[in-house]
Coordinates of C-alpha atoms and ligand atoms in Angstrom, one line a residue:
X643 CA 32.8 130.7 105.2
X644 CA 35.8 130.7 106.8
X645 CA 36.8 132.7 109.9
X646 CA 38.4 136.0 109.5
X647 CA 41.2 135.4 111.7
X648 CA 41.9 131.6 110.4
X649 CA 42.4 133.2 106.9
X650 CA 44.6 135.8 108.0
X651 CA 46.6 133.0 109.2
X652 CA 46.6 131.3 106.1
X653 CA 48.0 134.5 104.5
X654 CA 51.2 134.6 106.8
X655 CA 51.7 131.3 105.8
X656 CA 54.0 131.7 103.1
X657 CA 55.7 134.5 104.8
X658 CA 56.4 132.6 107.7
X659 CA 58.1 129.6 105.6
X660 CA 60.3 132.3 103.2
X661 CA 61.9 133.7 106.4
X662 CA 62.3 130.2 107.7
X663 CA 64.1 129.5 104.8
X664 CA 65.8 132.8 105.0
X665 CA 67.1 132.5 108.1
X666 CA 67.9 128.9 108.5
X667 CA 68.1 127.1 105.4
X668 CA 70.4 129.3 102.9
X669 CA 73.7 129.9 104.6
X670 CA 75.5 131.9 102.0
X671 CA 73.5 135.0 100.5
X672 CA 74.6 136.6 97.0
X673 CA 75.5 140.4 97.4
X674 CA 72.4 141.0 95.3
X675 CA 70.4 139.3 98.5
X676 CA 72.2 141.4 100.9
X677 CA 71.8 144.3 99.0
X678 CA 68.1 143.9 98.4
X679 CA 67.4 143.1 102.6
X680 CA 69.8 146.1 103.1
X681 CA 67.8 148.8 100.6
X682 CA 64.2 147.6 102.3
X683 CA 66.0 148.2 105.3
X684 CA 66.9 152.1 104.3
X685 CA 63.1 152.2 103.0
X686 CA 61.7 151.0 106.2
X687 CA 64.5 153.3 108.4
X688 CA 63.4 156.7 105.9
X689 CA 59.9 155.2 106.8
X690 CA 60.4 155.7 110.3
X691 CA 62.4 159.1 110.1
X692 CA 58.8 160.4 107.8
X693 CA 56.6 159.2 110.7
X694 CA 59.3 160.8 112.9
X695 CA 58.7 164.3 111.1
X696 CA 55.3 163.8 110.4
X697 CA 54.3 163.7 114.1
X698 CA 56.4 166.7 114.8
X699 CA 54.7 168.7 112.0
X700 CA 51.2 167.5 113.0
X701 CA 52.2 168.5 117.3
X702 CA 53.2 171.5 115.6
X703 CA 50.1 172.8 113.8
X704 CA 47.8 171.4 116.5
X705 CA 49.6 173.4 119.0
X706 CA 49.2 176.3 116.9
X707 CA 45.9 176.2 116.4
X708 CA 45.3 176.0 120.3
X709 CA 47.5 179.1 120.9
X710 CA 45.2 180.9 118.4
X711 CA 41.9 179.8 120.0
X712 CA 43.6 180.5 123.6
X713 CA 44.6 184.5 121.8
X714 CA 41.0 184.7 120.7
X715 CA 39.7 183.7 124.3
X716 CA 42.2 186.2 125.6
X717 CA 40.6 188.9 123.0
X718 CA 37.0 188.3 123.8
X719 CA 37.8 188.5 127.7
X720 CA 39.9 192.3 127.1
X721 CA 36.6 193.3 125.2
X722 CA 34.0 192.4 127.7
X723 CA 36.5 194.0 130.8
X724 CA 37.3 197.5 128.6
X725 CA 33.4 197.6 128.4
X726 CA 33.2 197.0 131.9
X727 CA 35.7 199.7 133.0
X728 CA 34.1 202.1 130.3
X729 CA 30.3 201.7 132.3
X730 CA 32.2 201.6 135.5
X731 CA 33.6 205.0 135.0
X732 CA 30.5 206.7 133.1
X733 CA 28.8 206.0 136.4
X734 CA 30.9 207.7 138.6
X735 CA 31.2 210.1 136.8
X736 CA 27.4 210.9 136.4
X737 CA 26.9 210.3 139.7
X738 CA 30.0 212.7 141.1
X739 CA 30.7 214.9 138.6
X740 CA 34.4 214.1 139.4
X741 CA 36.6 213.8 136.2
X742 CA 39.0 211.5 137.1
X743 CA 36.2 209.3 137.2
X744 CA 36.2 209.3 133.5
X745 CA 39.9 208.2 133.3
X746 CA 38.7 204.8 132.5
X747 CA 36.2 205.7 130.3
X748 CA 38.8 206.9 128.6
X749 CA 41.5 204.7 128.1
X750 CA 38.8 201.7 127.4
X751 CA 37.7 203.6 124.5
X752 CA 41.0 204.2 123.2
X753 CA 41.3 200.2 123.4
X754 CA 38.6 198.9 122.2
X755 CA 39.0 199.4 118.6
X756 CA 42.7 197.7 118.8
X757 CA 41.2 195.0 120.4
X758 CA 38.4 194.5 118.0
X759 CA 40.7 194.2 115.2
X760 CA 43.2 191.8 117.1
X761 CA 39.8 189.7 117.6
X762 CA 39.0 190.3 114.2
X763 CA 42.8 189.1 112.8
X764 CA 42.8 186.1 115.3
X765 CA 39.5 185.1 114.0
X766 CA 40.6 183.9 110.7
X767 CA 38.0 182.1 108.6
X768 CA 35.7 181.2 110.7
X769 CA 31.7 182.9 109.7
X770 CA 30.3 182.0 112.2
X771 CA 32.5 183.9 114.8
X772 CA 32.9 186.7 111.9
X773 CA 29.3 187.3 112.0
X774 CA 28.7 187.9 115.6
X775 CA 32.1 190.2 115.4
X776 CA 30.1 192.3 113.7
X777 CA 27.3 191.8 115.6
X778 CA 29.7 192.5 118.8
X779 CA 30.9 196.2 116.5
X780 CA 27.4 197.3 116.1
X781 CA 26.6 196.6 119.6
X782 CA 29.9 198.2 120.9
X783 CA 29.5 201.5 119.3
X784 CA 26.2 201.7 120.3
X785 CA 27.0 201.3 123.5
X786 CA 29.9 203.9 123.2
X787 CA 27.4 206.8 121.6
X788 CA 25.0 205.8 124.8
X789 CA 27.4 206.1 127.2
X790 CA 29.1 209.4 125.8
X791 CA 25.7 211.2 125.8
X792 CA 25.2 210.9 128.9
X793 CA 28.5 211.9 129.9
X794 CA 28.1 215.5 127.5
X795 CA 25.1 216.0 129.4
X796 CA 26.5 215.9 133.0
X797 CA 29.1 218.1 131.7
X798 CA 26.8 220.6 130.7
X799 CA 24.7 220.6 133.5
X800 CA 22.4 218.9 132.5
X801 CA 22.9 215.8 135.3
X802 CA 18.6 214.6 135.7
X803 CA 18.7 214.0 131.7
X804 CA 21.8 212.0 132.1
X805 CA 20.6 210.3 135.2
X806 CA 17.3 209.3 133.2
X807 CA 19.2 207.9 129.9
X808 CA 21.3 205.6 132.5
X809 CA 18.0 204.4 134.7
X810 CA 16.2 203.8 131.7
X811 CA 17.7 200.7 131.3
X812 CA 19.0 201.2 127.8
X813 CA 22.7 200.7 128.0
X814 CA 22.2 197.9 130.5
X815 CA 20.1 196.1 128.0
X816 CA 23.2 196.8 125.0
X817 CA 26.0 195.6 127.5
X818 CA 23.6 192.4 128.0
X819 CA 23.5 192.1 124.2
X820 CA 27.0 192.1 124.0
X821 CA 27.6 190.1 127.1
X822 CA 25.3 187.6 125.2
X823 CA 27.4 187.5 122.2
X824 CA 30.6 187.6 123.5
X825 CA 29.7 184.5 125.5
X826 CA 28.4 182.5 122.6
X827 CA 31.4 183.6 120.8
X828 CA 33.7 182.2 123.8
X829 CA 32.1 179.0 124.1
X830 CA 32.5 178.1 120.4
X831 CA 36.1 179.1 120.7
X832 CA 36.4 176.8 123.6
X833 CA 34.3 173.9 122.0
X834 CA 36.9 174.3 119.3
X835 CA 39.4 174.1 121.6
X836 CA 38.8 171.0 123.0
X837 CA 38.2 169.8 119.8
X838 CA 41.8 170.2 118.8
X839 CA 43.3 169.3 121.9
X840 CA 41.3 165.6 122.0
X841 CA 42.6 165.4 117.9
X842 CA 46.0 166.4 119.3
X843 CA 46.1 163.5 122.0
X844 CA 44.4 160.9 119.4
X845 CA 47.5 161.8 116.5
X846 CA 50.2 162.2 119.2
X847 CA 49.0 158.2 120.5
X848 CA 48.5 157.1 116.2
X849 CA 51.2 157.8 115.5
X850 CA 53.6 156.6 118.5
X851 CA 51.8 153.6 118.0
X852 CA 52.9 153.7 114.7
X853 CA 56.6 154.8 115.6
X854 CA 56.7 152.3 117.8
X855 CA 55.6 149.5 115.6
X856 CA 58.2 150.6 112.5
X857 CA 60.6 150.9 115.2
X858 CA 60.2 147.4 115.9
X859 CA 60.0 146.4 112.7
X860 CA 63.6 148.4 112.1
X861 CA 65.2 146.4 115.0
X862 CA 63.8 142.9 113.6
X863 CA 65.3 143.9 109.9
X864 CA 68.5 144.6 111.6
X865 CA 68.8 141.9 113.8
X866 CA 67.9 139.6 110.5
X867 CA 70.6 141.4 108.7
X868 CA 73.4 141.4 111.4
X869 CA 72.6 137.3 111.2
X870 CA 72.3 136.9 107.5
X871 CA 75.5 139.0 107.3
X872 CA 77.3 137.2 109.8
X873 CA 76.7 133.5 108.5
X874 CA 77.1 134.7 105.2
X875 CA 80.9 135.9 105.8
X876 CA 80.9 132.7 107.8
X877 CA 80.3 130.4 105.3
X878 CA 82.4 132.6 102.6
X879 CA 85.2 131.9 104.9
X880 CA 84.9 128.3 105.2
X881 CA 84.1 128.1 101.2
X882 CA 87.7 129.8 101.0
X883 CA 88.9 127.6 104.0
X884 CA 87.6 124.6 101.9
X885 CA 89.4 126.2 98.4
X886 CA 92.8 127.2 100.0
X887 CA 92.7 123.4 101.1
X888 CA 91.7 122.4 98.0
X889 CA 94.1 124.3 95.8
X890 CA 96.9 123.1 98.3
X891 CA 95.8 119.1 97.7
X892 CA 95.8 120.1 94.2
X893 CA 99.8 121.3 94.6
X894 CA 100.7 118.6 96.5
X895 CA 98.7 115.7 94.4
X896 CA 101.3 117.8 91.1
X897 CA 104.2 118.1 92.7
X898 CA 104.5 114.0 94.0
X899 CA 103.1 113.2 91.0
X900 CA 105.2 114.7 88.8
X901 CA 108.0 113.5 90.9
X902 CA 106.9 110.2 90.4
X903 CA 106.3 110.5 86.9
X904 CA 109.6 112.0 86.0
X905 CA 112.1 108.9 86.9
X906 CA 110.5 106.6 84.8
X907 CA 110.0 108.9 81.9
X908 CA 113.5 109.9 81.8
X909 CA 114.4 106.5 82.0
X910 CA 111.7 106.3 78.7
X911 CA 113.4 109.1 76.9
X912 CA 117.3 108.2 77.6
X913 CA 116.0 104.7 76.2
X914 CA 113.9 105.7 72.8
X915 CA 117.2 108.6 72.2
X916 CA 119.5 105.5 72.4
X917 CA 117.1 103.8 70.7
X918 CA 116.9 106.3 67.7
X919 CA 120.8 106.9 67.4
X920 CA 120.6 102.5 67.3
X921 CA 118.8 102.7 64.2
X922 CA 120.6 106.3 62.6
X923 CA 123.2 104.4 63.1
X924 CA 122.5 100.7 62.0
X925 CA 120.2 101.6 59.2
X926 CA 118.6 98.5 59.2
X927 CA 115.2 100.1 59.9
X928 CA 112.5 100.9 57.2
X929 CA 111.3 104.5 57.6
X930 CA 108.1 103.8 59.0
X931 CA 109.7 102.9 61.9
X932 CA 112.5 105.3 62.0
X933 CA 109.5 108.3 62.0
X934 CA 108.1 105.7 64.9
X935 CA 110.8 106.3 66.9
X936 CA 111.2 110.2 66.3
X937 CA 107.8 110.5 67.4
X938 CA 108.0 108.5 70.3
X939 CA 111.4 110.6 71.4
X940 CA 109.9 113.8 70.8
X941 CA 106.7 113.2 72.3
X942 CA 108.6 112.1 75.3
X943 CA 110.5 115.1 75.6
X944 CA 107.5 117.1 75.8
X945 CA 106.0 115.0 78.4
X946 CA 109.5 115.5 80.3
X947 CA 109.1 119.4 80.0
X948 CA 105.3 119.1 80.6
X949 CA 106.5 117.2 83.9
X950 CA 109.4 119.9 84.7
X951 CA 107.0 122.9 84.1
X952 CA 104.4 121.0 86.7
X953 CA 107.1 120.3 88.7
X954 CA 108.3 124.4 88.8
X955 CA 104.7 125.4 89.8
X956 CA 104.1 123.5 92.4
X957 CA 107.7 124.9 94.0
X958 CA 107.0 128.3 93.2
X959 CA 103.5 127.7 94.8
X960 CA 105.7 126.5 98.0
X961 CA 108.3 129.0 97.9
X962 CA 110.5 126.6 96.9
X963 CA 111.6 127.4 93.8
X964 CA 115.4 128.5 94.2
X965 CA 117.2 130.1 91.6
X966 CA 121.1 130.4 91.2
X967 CA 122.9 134.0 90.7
X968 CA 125.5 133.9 88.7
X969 CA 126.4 136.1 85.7
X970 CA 125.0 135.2 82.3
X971 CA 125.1 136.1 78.9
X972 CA 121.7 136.4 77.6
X973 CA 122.5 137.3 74.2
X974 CA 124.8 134.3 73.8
X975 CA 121.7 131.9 75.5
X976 CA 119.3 133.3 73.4
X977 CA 121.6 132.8 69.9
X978 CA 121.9 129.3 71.3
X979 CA 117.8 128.9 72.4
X980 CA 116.8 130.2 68.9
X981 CA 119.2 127.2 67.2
X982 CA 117.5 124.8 68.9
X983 CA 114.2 125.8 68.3
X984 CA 115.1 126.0 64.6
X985 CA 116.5 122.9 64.5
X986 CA 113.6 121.1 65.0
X987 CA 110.9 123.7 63.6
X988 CA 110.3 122.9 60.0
X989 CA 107.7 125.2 58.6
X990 CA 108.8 128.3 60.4
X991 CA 112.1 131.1 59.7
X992 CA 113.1 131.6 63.0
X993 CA 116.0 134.5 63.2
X994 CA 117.4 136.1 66.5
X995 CA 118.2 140.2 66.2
X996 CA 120.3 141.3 68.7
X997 CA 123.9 142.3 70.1
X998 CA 127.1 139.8 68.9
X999 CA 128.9 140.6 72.2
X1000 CA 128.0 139.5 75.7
X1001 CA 124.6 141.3 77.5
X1002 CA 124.9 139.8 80.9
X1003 CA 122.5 139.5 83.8
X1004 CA 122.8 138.1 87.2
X1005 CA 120.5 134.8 87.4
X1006 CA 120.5 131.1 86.7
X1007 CA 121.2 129.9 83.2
X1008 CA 118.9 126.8 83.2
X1009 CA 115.6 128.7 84.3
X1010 CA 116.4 131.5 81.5
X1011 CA 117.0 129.4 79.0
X1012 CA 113.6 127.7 80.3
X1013 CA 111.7 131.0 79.9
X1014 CA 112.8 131.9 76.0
X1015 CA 112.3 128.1 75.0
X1016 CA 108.9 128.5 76.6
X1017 CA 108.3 131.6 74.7
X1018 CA 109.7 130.6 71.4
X1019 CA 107.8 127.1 71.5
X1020 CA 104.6 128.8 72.1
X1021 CA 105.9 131.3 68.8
X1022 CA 106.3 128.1 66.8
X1023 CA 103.3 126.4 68.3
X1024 CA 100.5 129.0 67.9
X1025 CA 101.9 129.9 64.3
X1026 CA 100.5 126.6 62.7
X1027 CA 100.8 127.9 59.2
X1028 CA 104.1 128.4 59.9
X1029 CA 106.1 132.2 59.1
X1030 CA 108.5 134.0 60.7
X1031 CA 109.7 134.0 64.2
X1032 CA 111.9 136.3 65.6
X1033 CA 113.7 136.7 69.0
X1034 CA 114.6 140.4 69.6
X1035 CA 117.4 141.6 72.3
X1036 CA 117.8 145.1 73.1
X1037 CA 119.0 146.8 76.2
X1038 CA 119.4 150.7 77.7
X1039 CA 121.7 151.3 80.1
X1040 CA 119.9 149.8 83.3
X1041 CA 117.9 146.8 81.7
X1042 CA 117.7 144.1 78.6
X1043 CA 115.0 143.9 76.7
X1044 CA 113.9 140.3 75.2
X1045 CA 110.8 140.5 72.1
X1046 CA 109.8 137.1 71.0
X1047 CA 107.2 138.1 67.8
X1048 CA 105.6 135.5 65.6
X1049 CA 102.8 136.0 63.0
X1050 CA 100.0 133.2 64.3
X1051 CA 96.6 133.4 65.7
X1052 CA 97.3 135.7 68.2
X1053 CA 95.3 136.4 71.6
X1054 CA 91.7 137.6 71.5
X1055 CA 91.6 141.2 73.6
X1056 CA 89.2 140.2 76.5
X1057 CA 91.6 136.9 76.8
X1058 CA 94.7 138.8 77.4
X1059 CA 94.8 140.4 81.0
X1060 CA 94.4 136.6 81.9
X1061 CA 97.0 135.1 79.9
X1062 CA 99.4 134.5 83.1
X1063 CA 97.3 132.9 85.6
X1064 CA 97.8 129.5 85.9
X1065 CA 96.0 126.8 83.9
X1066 CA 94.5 129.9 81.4
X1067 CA 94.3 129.3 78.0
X1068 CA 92.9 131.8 75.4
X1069 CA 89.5 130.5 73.4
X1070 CA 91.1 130.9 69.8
X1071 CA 93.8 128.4 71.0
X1072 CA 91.4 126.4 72.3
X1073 CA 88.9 126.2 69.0
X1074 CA 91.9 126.0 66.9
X1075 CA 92.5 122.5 68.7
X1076 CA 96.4 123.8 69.9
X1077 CA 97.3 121.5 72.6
X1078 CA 98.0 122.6 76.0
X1079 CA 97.6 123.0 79.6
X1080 CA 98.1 126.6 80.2
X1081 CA 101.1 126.8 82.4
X1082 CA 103.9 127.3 80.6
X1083 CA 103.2 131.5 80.6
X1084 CA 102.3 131.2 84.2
X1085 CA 106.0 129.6 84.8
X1086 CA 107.6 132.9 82.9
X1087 CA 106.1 135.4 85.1
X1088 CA 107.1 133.7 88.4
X1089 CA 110.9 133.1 87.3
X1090 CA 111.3 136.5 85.1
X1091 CA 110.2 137.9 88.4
X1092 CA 112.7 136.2 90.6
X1093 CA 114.6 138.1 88.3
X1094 CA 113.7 141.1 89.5
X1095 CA 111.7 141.6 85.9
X1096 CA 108.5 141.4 84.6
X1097 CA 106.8 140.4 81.0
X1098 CA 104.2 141.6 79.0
X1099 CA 102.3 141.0 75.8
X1100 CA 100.7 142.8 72.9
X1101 CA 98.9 141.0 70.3
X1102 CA 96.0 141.3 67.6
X1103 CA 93.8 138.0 67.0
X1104 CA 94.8 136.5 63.6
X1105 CA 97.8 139.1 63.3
X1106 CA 100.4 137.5 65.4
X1107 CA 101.5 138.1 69.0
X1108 CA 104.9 140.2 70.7
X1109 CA 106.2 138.9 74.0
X1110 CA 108.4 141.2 75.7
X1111 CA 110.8 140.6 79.0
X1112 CA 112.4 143.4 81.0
X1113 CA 115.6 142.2 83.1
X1114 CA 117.8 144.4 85.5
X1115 CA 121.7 144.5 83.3
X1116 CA 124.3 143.2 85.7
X1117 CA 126.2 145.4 87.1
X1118 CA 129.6 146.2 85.5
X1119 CA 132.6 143.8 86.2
X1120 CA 134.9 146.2 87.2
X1121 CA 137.9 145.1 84.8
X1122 CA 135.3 145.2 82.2
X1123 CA 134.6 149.2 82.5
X1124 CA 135.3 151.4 79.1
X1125 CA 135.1 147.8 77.1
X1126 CA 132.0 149.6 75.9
X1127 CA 128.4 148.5 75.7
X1128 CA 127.5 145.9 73.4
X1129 CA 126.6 146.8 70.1
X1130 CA 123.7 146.0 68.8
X1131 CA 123.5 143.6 65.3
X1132 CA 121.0 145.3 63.5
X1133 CA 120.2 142.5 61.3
X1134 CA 119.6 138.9 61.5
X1135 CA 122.5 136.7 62.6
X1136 CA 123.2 134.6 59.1
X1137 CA 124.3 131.5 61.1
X1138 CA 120.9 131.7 63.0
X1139 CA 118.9 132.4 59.9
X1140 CA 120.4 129.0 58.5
X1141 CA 119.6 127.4 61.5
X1142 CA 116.4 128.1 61.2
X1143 CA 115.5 127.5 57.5
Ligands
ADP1329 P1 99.9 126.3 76.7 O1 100.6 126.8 75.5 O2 100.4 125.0 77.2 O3 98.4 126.3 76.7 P2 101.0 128.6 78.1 O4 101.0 129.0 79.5 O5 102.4 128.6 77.5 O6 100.3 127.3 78.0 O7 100.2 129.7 77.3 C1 98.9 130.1 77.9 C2 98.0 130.5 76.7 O8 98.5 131.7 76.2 C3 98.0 129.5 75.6 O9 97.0 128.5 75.8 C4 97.5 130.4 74.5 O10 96.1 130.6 74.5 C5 98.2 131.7 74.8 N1 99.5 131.9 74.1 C6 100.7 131.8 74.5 N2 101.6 132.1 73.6 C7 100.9 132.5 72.5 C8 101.3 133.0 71.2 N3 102.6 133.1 70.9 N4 100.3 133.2 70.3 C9 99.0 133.1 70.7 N5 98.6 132.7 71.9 C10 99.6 132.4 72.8

């Protein structure tokens, strides 16, 4: 068999190895780590406040029981002096015939009795000491009835009878009795009282011991917190040092090589557009290739607004993106953004509602007309069995208000408070093979809100989906006061409407 102790060292084993591992091998700890080291922290520090009030409570009852024995010891010695005083003053008195003598007498008898029941109250429990109280009572009165006998006789004269009773020895023998008692009640009392004080000492050293050792235990669990907490907030940081760096490489890898990419793709599309008109023109081509070259123009012009859209992230990512401020008529823009769209939209009716006269804003035309294209396209693009399309302009008398609704797939819930970040895409677009790259929403936000606006959505999956931007008006031209507010067109614009069939 093995030795005990070698065993026992087998057993810490394991435990050694997991807090090697703990402490030097994982450098980042999940919150649910750090919570579960911090709650048997708390169990180990309500541990130690237990022991803490445990050893109080224990001090407290041992000390209380000592007091008690220590009142008893007090009771039994009042007893055995009161009879002592009583005998002390019989004498005198029997021998003297001088009252005052008796004074003692006296007052010990008017004591005794109180201090038999304090004895008999401090005694609690205990039969054996209960037994020879009432062996101690017995004795006591006896002794009382001897004594006063003896005393009536001298008062009446009678002083040999009296002097006989005390020289026969009786009442000596019954305050030896009681002596006797007394004292074997006094040394169990103090046998008990050494009892209590030596279990006293031996829980007061227990349990410091064990203070002591949960103490330590408290400090280790804190020192191996403070350090797991520490490297883990270390290496969070560096895991967020290495991901800012990360996410900047990415920026910087989009931005040249969208740069890069641009020049010879517009190079690409100027050529296939020329190319195209060429063969409009010519007629000489057979319609296969004709749809060839469509395809290759419009597929190019994607790419190109693919590239632009990469290229405006990665300036707004660097601050960079500048936009100019000059007035503009949105209404008139987003007549001339929902021709366009219709133009080349086939299988969809898309119809602008809105005011015929000017709604201006302060901003740059280009990125504007950017942002409804963007939203329109998306209309078009996520509405594959085609239906309606409609671009909505409204305004108050601080800001304009810009709906883009379609009828398509629309954007499951849990999908929509992350529809603007960058790169997102919702998973019905995804399943229903939509193509896409997620950053054309992301580009809205950022320029709307150089706009001093913001945009928002509502949608039901499979019902259709309602973009809606909120722009500051521009202020009124002064020459332009009391020219009224634009009205607003109620129904759809006929000349759009044909656009867009
Ligand atoms: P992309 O369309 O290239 O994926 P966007 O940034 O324009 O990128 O759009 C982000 C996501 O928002 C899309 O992938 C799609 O899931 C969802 N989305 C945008 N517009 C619509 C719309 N009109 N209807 C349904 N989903 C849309």
């Amino acid at each position: 068999m093995r030795p005990a102790r070698v065993q026992l060292a087998g057993a810490w084993k394991p435990l050694a190895h997991a807090l090697y591992k703990l402490l030097y091998r994982s450098k980042h700890l999940s919150n649910r780590a750090l919570a579960v080291l911090f709650a048997g922290f708390m169990v180990v520090l309500l541990f130690n406040s237990w022991l803490a009030y445990h050893s109080a409570q224990v001090q407290a009852n041992a000390n209380d029981r000592i007091a008690h024995t220590e009142l008893v010891l007090d009771d039994l010695e009042a007893i055995a002096n009161n009879l002592d005083n009583a005998e002390t003053g019989q004498r005198g008195y029997i021998l003297t015939g001088i009252t005052s003598y008796l004074e003692p007498y006296q007052s010990s008898r008017a004591n005794i009795s109180g201090r038999l029941d304090a004895l008999s109250s401090d005694l609690g429990n205990d039969t054996s000491q209960r037994t020879s109280l009432a062996q101690v009572n017995l004795l006591v009165n006896e002794k009382y009835g001897e004594m006063q006998q003896t005393i009536d006789l001298r008062r009446n004269g009678q002083t040999p009878q009296a002097e006989q009773i005390v020289l026969g020895g009786s009442g000596q023998q019954l305050m030896d009795q009681i002596r006797a008692v007394l004292a074997t009640m006094r040394s169990r009392e103090e046998t008990l009282l050494h009892g209590e004080e030596r279990a006293a000492r031996a829980s007061l050293t227990e349990l410091s011991i064990t203070f002591a050792f949960a103490a330590v235990v408290d400090l280790a669990l804190l020192v191996i917190i403070g350090w797991l907490v520490y490297r883990t907030l270390h290496e969070r940081e560096r895991l967020l040092a290495r991901e800012r760096e990360a996410v900047q490489m990415r920026d910087q890898f989009l931005s040249i090589a969208s740069h890069e990419l641009k020049t010879p793709l517009t190079a690409l599309l100027t050529n296939a557009q020329l190319l195209e008109r060429r063969t409009e023109r010519e007629g000489q081509a057979s319609d296969a290739s004709r749809r060839s070259v469509t395809t290759i123009v419009r597929q190019t012009h994607r790419m190109r607004m693919l590239i632009d859209a990469m290229l405006d992230i990665s300036r707004i990512a660097s601050g960079q993106l500048d936009v100019e401020r000059e007035r503009v008529d949105l209404a008139a823009l987003a007549r001339g953004v929902v021709g366009e769209v219709a133009a080349s939209a086939d299988h969809h009716a898309i119809a602008y509602d809105g005011p015929a006269t000017p709604v201006d804003v302060v901003g740059d035309r280009m990125r504007l007309e950017e942002v409804l294209l963007n939203l329109l396209h998306n209309a078009v693009k996520y509405s594959p069995e085609g239906g309606a399309v409609m671009l909505e302009l409204r305004n108050d008398d601080r800001d304009i208000y810009v709906m883009v609704r379609d009828k398509g797939i629309g954007i499951p819930a849990e999908d929509v408070p992350r529809l603007f970040e960058r790169f997102y895409r919702a998973t019905n677009a995804q399943t229903s093979r939509i193509d896409g790259m997620g950053i054309g929403l992301s580009v809205v936000r950022d320029v709307v809100a150089l706009h001093g606006g913001e945009v928002t959505v509502e949608s039901m999956e499979g019902q259709g989906t309602t973009f809606t931007i909120r722009m500051p008006l521009a202020p009124a031209v002064p020459d332009e006061i009391g020219a009224g507010k634009p009205e607003v067109a109620s129904e759809v614009r006929p000349a759009v409407r044909e656009q867009a069939s």
